Amino acid sequence: MPPTPRDADRPQDLRFSRMERLLGGHPIRTVTVDGTSARFVTDPALVRRILVTDARHYGKSELLQKARILSKSGLLAPDDARHRHYRRLAHPHLRTTAVTAHTPLMADVARATAASWRPGQPVDIQAAMCRAAGRIALTALLGPTTGATSDQLTDRLAALSWEMITKPLYGRAARARRPAARLRQAFTDFRTPLARCVTDRLNSPHPTTHYLAALLADTGPAAGGALSGEQVCDEAVMMLTAATVTTASVMSWALYTLARHPLAEEKVLKDLAQPADTDTDTAARPGHGHGPPGYTLRFLMEVLRLHPPVWITSRRTLTHVTLGEHTLPAGTDVVFSSYLLHRHPAHYRDPHRFDPDRWLTTRPRPQDATYLPFGTGSRGCVGETFAWQELHVLLAALAQEWRLTLQPGTRPRAAAHTTLHPHRLLMIPQPR
Ligand code: HEM
């Protein structure tokens, strides 16, 4: 229901279930998040100003990150120069050529995941996807580790990712002691073997070319003491969890969507069976040439539109800024939601309907900044190319081998925690 003019002036408590009410009325509304006042922005043109045009006036905000325990020294550093430096360090390991080199690894992990399922035995999809995405990220970014270490790191990264995914992002539940303690424990459990692995690499006479090596080269006096050994570890945890929690949530929604839409499933399978991408009708090809062919790309774009894992984002003004008709003092928190932008009826016709063909070139293109599953601008997703390829490879291996149906009696709902993920997604695999 659209708000009445009287409601429009009153700060509203930010709640996922009530967020759609914020779409009506003024494009910038005052909300409270955990008792802190913030501005909620629903106009994509203003979101673009925040993320791109005036990005230098906005820094990272702590508003939605109180529960986070990740590194603040590298990529997530509040200061711009430091952020740029660590982004440059990560970039060569995630750009197109690196992604091409990582594709056989992605395929191996995808095949091993498919081979681990048994006909008729329920699979906890989100947990399985955390494990697959975690193993890919670990091997691609840290380099190969030996059997036992690799399994331990994978298990613990998957466990940490699961704790992160299911941790409420704000509100009373986010401050509750038990989930916070579990998350901290999972963090320590993962960080301990990771720290050993980092020390081994530091002392190893054999240089590697992985992202971890780039971080390690940034320690010590020659690099101006940029990162301590501890911070290298924290930075690696940040990158690995950023790669795992997001991909696991999208893959879970993708498999769920295939089961719900048999026609789409049929088209995806037909598309994946073709040796080359013959369908060039999709409006934009993200991921710089990587990623799935025509219909499968549209399918995944639509999954990401309806279920963006990073469903809410915040920034803090660094100086006085003008945003629309508002002047915001330094230190103001601004919040926007890709989930809402993606379901705004002014930008998407029949916005809640699953329709991959809305991405055909023949359909009107959505306005700039109305589709932001990977964010945009200088702090947008550095792993986007990697992610598109990984989604494609995992989907191809799993969907071509198994037909998944929902376990009878389960009705997964969207849980809006750190990521937007399907709550309790149990599926039954049957061979194709
Ligand atoms: C489908 C999968 C993914 C989605 C939907 C996604 C989404 C996003 C979004 C929306 C942001 C921007 C957040 C903001 O503006 O505050 C972001 C940032 C980031 N992502 Fe991803 N991501 C995905 C996969 C990955 C992968 C595979 C990696 C690494 C291999 C990665 C690494 C990062 C990092 C390090 C940042 C922080 C960038 C910075 O602050 O400069 N992501 N991601």
XYZ file of C-alpha atoms and ligand atoms in Angstrom:
475
model
C 0.000 0.000 0.000
C 1.519 3.416 -0.903
C 2.242 5.579 2.141
C -0.039 8.462 2.977
C 1.587 11.915 2.800
C 1.615 12.020 6.618
C 3.554 8.722 6.786
C 6.023 9.975 4.220
C 7.625 12.417 6.657
C 7.871 9.975 9.504
C 11.022 7.831 9.683
C 10.131 4.190 9.139
C 11.942 1.319 10.687
C 13.696 -0.587 7.882
C 12.264 -4.091 7.594
C 12.575 -6.377 4.559
C 8.913 -7.370 4.723
C 7.852 -3.730 4.618
C 10.454 -2.413 2.215
C 8.177 -2.311 -0.797
C 6.166 0.432 0.890
C 9.228 2.637 0.522
C 8.811 2.577 -3.253
C 5.862 4.938 -3.112
C 6.242 8.655 -2.572
C 9.496 10.518 -2.270
C 12.661 9.011 -3.836
C 14.644 9.703 -0.647
C 13.022 8.677 2.607
C 14.271 8.771 6.162
C 14.383 5.362 7.807
C 15.889 4.073 10.996
C 18.236 1.103 10.999
C 19.101 -0.216 14.430
C 18.018 3.131 15.870
C 20.296 5.077 13.501
C 18.735 7.449 11.056
C 19.546 6.834 7.379
C 18.277 7.955 3.981
C 16.714 5.260 1.840
C 17.083 5.994 -1.879
C 14.742 4.437 -4.439
C 15.472 6.535 -7.538
C 18.019 4.722 -9.779
C 19.383 8.046 -11.082
C 20.256 9.019 -7.502
C 21.728 5.564 -6.807
C 23.969 6.083 -9.826
C 25.077 9.445 -8.437
C 26.071 7.707 -5.187
C 27.929 4.809 -6.814
C 29.423 6.420 -9.901
C 29.162 10.170 -10.556
C 29.765 11.379 -6.994
C 31.353 8.163 -5.669
C 34.354 10.055 -4.276
C 32.048 11.758 -1.767
C 30.786 8.452 -0.373
C 32.702 5.901 1.644
C 31.854 2.520 3.116
C 29.214 2.652 5.801
C 29.154 0.526 8.925
C 25.391 0.723 9.116
C 24.606 -2.738 7.775
C 27.917 -4.224 8.695
C 27.848 -4.158 12.471
C 27.738 -7.930 12.420
C 30.642 -8.246 10.016
C 34.009 -9.352 11.226
C 35.931 -8.959 8.021
C 39.167 -7.174 7.247
C 39.053 -3.398 7.054
C 42.655 -3.025 5.987
C 42.622 -3.911 2.279
C 39.783 -3.830 -0.246
C 37.197 -2.918 2.355
C 39.370 -0.087 3.710
C 37.423 3.117 4.144
C 40.215 5.191 2.606
C 40.103 5.577 -1.144
C 43.792 5.299 -2.053
C 44.187 2.095 -0.075
C 41.022 0.657 -1.597
C 42.264 1.451 -5.128
C 45.614 -0.169 -4.397
C 44.058 -3.471 -3.255
C 41.601 -3.453 -6.107
C 44.510 -3.182 -8.539
C 46.189 -6.072 -6.747
C 43.124 -8.316 -7.125
C 42.246 -7.361 -10.669
C 44.827 -9.434 -12.623
C 43.621 -12.545 -10.774
C 39.970 -12.033 -11.672
C 40.017 -10.546 -15.154
C 39.189 -12.427 -18.363
C 42.535 -14.153 -18.967
C 42.721 -15.397 -15.374
C 39.118 -16.601 -15.545
C 39.929 -18.567 -18.712
C 42.787 -20.218 -16.867
C 40.489 -21.079 -13.927
C 37.758 -22.627 -16.097
C 39.120 -26.244 -16.000
C 39.254 -25.998 -12.189
C 35.632 -24.775 -12.102
C 34.633 -27.702 -14.346
C 36.467 -30.246 -12.130
C 34.735 -28.984 -8.992
C 31.356 -28.889 -10.758
C 31.781 -32.501 -11.966
C 32.895 -33.686 -8.515
C 29.837 -32.018 -6.952
C 27.529 -33.690 -9.471
C 29.259 -37.044 -8.851
C 28.743 -36.762 -5.069
C 24.921 -36.791 -5.324
C 22.887 -40.001 -5.178
C 19.562 -40.635 -6.946
C 16.630 -39.953 -4.639
C 18.757 -38.734 -1.717
C 17.901 -35.172 -0.619
C 20.623 -32.557 -1.078
C 20.870 -29.422 1.026
C 21.483 -27.260 -2.009
C 22.749 -24.136 -0.270
C 25.315 -26.133 1.740
C 26.425 -28.017 -1.399
C 26.810 -24.748 -3.307
C 28.807 -23.161 -0.456
C 31.177 -26.119 -0.643
C 31.539 -26.020 -4.437
C 31.979 -22.236 -4.651
C 34.347 -22.317 -1.659
C 36.572 -24.957 -3.219
C 36.747 -23.067 -6.497
C 37.601 -19.787 -4.753
C 40.218 -21.393 -2.508
C 42.083 -23.136 -5.307
C 41.802 -20.294 -7.789
C 42.942 -17.593 -5.383
C 45.353 -19.344 -3.008
C 46.750 -21.974 -5.331
C 46.621 -25.746 -4.910
C 46.868 -27.194 -1.402
C 47.413 -30.841 -0.539
C 44.470 -33.251 0.001
C 43.824 -33.076 3.739
C 44.526 -29.342 4.022
C 42.421 -28.628 0.991
C 39.455 -30.595 2.412
C 39.772 -28.947 5.809
C 39.979 -25.449 4.320
C 37.010 -26.150 2.050
C 34.854 -27.532 4.868
C 35.639 -24.630 7.129
C 35.185 -21.971 4.447
C 31.807 -23.540 3.589
C 30.849 -23.514 7.294
C 31.927 -19.883 7.703
C 30.063 -18.875 4.535
C 26.931 -20.587 5.796
C 27.149 -18.702 9.118
C 27.622 -15.442 7.217
C 24.771 -16.060 4.803
C 22.326 -16.826 7.578
C 23.437 -14.028 9.907
C 20.851 -11.255 10.105
C 22.292 -8.021 8.768
C 20.583 -5.572 11.067
C 17.973 -5.389 13.776
C 17.818 -7.051 17.176
C 18.544 -10.501 15.716
C 21.868 -9.254 14.291
C 23.038 -8.363 17.797
C 21.882 -11.604 19.393
C 24.680 -13.357 21.203
C 24.327 -16.921 19.880
C 24.533 -16.321 16.109
C 27.358 -13.806 16.663
C 29.289 -16.340 18.757
C 28.764 -19.064 16.137
C 29.980 -16.753 13.393
C 33.063 -15.775 15.378
C 33.838 -19.432 16.045
C 33.468 -20.348 12.374
C 35.751 -17.432 11.507
C 38.447 -18.638 13.918
C 38.066 -22.249 12.748
C 38.750 -21.210 9.168
C 41.402 -18.622 9.911
C 43.622 -21.034 11.864
C 44.434 -23.487 9.002
C 44.455 -20.565 6.575
C 47.128 -18.799 8.650
C 49.238 -21.984 8.514
C 48.826 -22.101 4.764
C 49.869 -18.417 4.486
C 52.968 -19.016 6.636
C 53.921 -22.044 4.508
C 53.656 -19.935 1.384
C 55.735 -17.159 2.943
C 58.501 -19.643 3.725
C 58.233 -21.591 0.492
C 61.141 -21.366 -1.962
C 58.675 -21.915 -4.851
C 56.940 -18.722 -5.941
C 53.282 -18.941 -7.019
C 51.312 -16.645 -9.236
C 48.045 -16.687 -7.317
C 46.221 -13.827 -5.609
C 47.688 -14.870 -2.264
C 51.171 -14.323 -3.701
C 50.190 -10.778 -4.692
C 49.008 -10.113 -1.144
C 52.178 -11.597 0.306
C 54.310 -9.438 -1.959
C 52.580 -6.496 -0.351
C 53.919 -7.223 3.119
C 57.152 -6.119 4.660
C 59.286 -2.978 4.394
C 59.772 -3.096 0.598
C 56.047 -2.586 0.157
C 56.001 0.188 2.741
C 54.730 -2.320 5.301
C 51.340 -2.213 3.603
C 49.874 -5.372 5.139
C 50.983 -7.383 8.132
C 50.912 -11.207 7.902
C 47.719 -11.104 9.985
C 46.125 -8.667 7.590
C 47.042 -10.848 4.592
C 45.043 -13.579 6.230
C 42.085 -11.298 6.956
C 42.148 -10.002 3.415
C 42.155 -13.533 2.009
C 39.179 -14.425 4.244
C 37.302 -11.373 2.967
C 37.931 -12.229 -0.702
C 37.133 -15.928 -0.255
C 33.875 -15.327 1.596
C 32.837 -12.566 -0.865
C 33.321 -15.119 -3.657
C 31.548 -17.967 -1.854
C 28.444 -16.583 -0.157
C 27.217 -14.737 -3.246
C 27.784 -17.498 -5.812
C 26.269 -20.123 -3.488
C 23.079 -18.077 -3.075
C 22.678 -17.397 -6.818
C 23.317 -21.041 -7.735
C 20.740 -22.158 -5.168
C 18.122 -19.825 -6.651
C 19.074 -20.947 -10.160
C 18.531 -24.641 -9.353
C 15.299 -23.839 -7.520
C 14.083 -21.776 -10.496
C 14.860 -24.593 -12.949
C 12.687 -26.923 -10.871
C 9.849 -24.382 -10.763
C 9.887 -23.519 -14.479
C 10.058 -26.672 -16.656
C 9.906 -24.676 -19.882
C 12.891 -22.588 -18.853
C 14.671 -25.790 -17.807
C 14.093 -27.294 -21.222
C 15.463 -24.195 -22.958
C 18.513 -24.012 -20.688
C 19.329 -27.665 -21.380
C 18.936 -27.200 -25.116
C 21.115 -24.120 -24.992
C 23.850 -25.808 -22.953
C 23.924 -28.772 -25.312
C 24.877 -26.550 -28.249
C 28.594 -26.498 -28.971
C 28.719 -22.744 -29.599
C 26.743 -19.693 -28.590
C 24.400 -19.240 -31.526
C 21.870 -17.076 -29.687
C 23.064 -13.474 -29.741
C 19.743 -11.908 -28.843
C 20.447 -11.039 -25.248
C 20.418 -7.309 -24.528
C 23.828 -7.019 -22.901
C 26.588 -9.515 -22.417
C 27.986 -9.035 -18.939
C 31.189 -10.638 -17.749
C 33.290 -9.345 -20.643
C 32.646 -12.207 -23.012
C 32.664 -14.876 -20.337
C 29.665 -16.665 -19.046
C 26.852 -18.657 -20.513
C 25.348 -18.655 -24.002
C 22.134 -16.826 -25.001
C 19.104 -18.262 -23.218
C 21.127 -19.466 -20.229
C 22.544 -15.980 -19.842
C 19.039 -14.485 -19.898
C 17.935 -17.130 -17.407
C 20.752 -16.239 -15.002
C 20.253 -12.502 -15.488
C 16.618 -12.969 -14.512
C 17.564 -15.114 -11.493
C 19.915 -12.312 -10.425
C 17.211 -9.689 -10.994
C 14.680 -11.440 -8.783
C 17.133 -12.730 -6.179
C 20.199 -10.470 -5.962
C 22.279 -11.909 -3.109
C 23.622 -8.452 -2.176
C 20.086 -7.159 -1.741
C 20.875 -4.053 0.282
C 23.854 -1.692 0.240
C 24.860 1.306 2.288
C 27.334 4.163 1.977
C 28.289 7.091 4.223
C 28.780 10.650 2.986
C 32.348 11.881 3.434
C 31.498 15.566 2.889
C 28.391 17.703 2.508
C 26.642 16.365 -0.594
C 23.615 17.321 -2.614
C 21.467 14.345 -3.516
C 18.324 15.177 -5.441
C 16.615 17.922 -3.502
C 18.473 17.075 -0.303
C 21.654 18.395 1.192
C 23.181 15.711 3.354
C 25.843 16.525 5.926
C 29.063 14.511 6.158
C 28.503 11.292 8.076
C 24.987 10.623 6.730
C 24.193 6.975 6.018
C 22.446 6.298 2.722
C 20.880 2.955 1.879
C 19.469 1.452 -1.294
C 18.242 -1.980 -2.259
C 18.976 -3.748 -5.533
C 16.097 -6.078 -4.635
C 13.683 -3.143 -4.733
C 15.248 -1.496 -7.789
C 14.937 -4.815 -9.632
C 11.250 -5.139 -8.737
C 10.205 -1.546 -9.261
C 7.059 -1.516 -11.445
C 8.174 1.765 -13.019
C 11.264 0.030 -14.450
C 10.140 -3.574 -14.981
C 6.831 -4.587 -16.441
C 5.141 -7.226 -14.331
C 8.178 -7.053 -12.035
C 7.607 -10.183 -9.929
C 7.190 -12.445 -12.962
C 10.088 -14.712 -13.967
C 10.668 -13.829 -17.625
C 14.189 -14.376 -19.013
C 13.065 -12.996 -22.371
C 12.696 -9.522 -20.929
C 16.464 -9.397 -21.619
C 16.048 -9.884 -25.379
C 17.439 -7.098 -27.553
C 13.982 -6.611 -29.020
C 12.570 -5.595 -25.618
C 13.063 -2.096 -24.149
C 16.306 -1.903 -22.193
C 15.922 -1.158 -18.505
C 17.131 2.275 -17.464
C 20.661 2.680 -16.147
C 21.179 1.610 -12.499
C 17.893 -0.297 -12.337
C 19.849 -3.576 -12.623
C 22.664 -3.799 -10.114
C 23.278 -7.404 -9.032
C 27.025 -6.739 -9.053
C 26.816 -3.098 -7.976
C 28.614 -0.578 -10.146
C 31.386 2.014 -10.019
C 34.698 1.861 -8.243
C 33.408 -0.395 -5.454
C 31.303 -2.653 -7.661
C 32.057 -6.376 -7.735
C 35.672 -7.055 -8.656
C 34.817 -10.737 -9.230
C 31.980 -10.271 -11.746
C 33.712 -11.934 -14.719
C 34.799 -14.814 -12.497
C 31.256 -15.150 -11.149
C 29.552 -15.329 -14.564
C 31.867 -18.082 -15.712
C 31.502 -19.985 -12.462
C 27.694 -19.801 -12.570
C 27.731 -21.044 -16.151
C 30.090 -23.967 -15.477
C 28.305 -25.082 -12.287
C 24.864 -24.817 -13.849
C 25.935 -26.757 -16.943
C 27.483 -29.641 -14.980
C 24.680 -29.964 -12.402
C 21.649 -29.404 -14.624
C 22.872 -31.644 -17.428
C 23.514 -34.536 -15.066
C 20.607 -34.246 -12.617
C 16.966 -33.301 -12.651
C 16.239 -31.696 -9.312
C 12.833 -31.523 -7.684
C 11.830 -29.936 -4.407
C 11.675 -32.320 -1.487
C 7.935 -32.864 -0.878
C 6.644 -30.739 1.962
C 9.315 -28.064 1.671
C 8.366 -24.571 0.618
C 11.538 -22.530 0.622
C 11.054 -18.841 1.311
C 13.443 -15.962 0.676
C 15.513 -15.212 3.749
C 16.926 -11.682 3.687
C 20.020 -12.012 5.811
C 23.587 -11.119 4.851
C 22.595 -12.429 1.434
C 19.145 -13.019 0.044
C 19.027 -16.795 -0.009
C 16.442 -19.574 -0.115
C 15.764 -20.773 3.398
C 16.033 -24.595 3.724
C 16.290 -25.658 0.117
C 16.228 -29.460 0.063
C 16.072 -31.002 -3.385
C 15.930 -34.549 -4.703
C 18.260 -35.423 -7.613
C 17.256 -37.932 -10.299
C 19.592 -38.795 -13.163
C 18.640 -37.358 -16.560
C 27.058 -14.079 -8.418
C 28.061 -13.794 -7.634
C 28.358 -12.419 -7.081
C 27.525 -11.349 -6.837
C 26.041 -11.249 -7.121
C 28.345 -10.294 -6.276
C 27.863 -9.036 -5.919
C 28.659 -8.014 -5.431
C 28.204 -6.672 -5.173
C 26.776 -6.159 -5.379
C 29.267 -5.961 -4.711
C 29.289 -4.472 -4.374
C 28.890 -4.183 -2.946
C 28.850 -2.688 -2.678
O 28.636 -1.895 -3.585
O 29.013 -2.329 -1.504
C 30.392 -6.860 -4.648
C 31.643 -6.515 -4.188
C 32.695 -7.393 -4.126
N 32.749 -8.666 -4.653
Fe 31.228 -9.668 -5.525
N 29.633 -10.748 -6.162
C 29.691 -12.029 -6.669
C 30.810 -12.833 -6.785
C 32.082 -12.467 -6.414
C 33.265 -13.262 -6.633
C 33.277 -14.608 -7.360
C 34.310 -12.576 -6.066
C 35.770 -12.922 -6.016
C 36.331 -13.881 -6.712
C 33.764 -11.342 -5.491
C 34.496 -10.412 -4.800
C 34.001 -9.184 -4.404
C 34.792 -8.200 -3.671
C 36.215 -8.390 -3.189
C 33.974 -7.073 -3.499
C 34.360 -5.746 -2.838
C 34.849 -4.816 -3.946
C 35.281 -3.456 -3.494
O 34.890 -3.022 -2.399
O 35.991 -2.815 -4.270
N 32.412 -11.310 -5.740
N 29.998 -8.112 -5.112
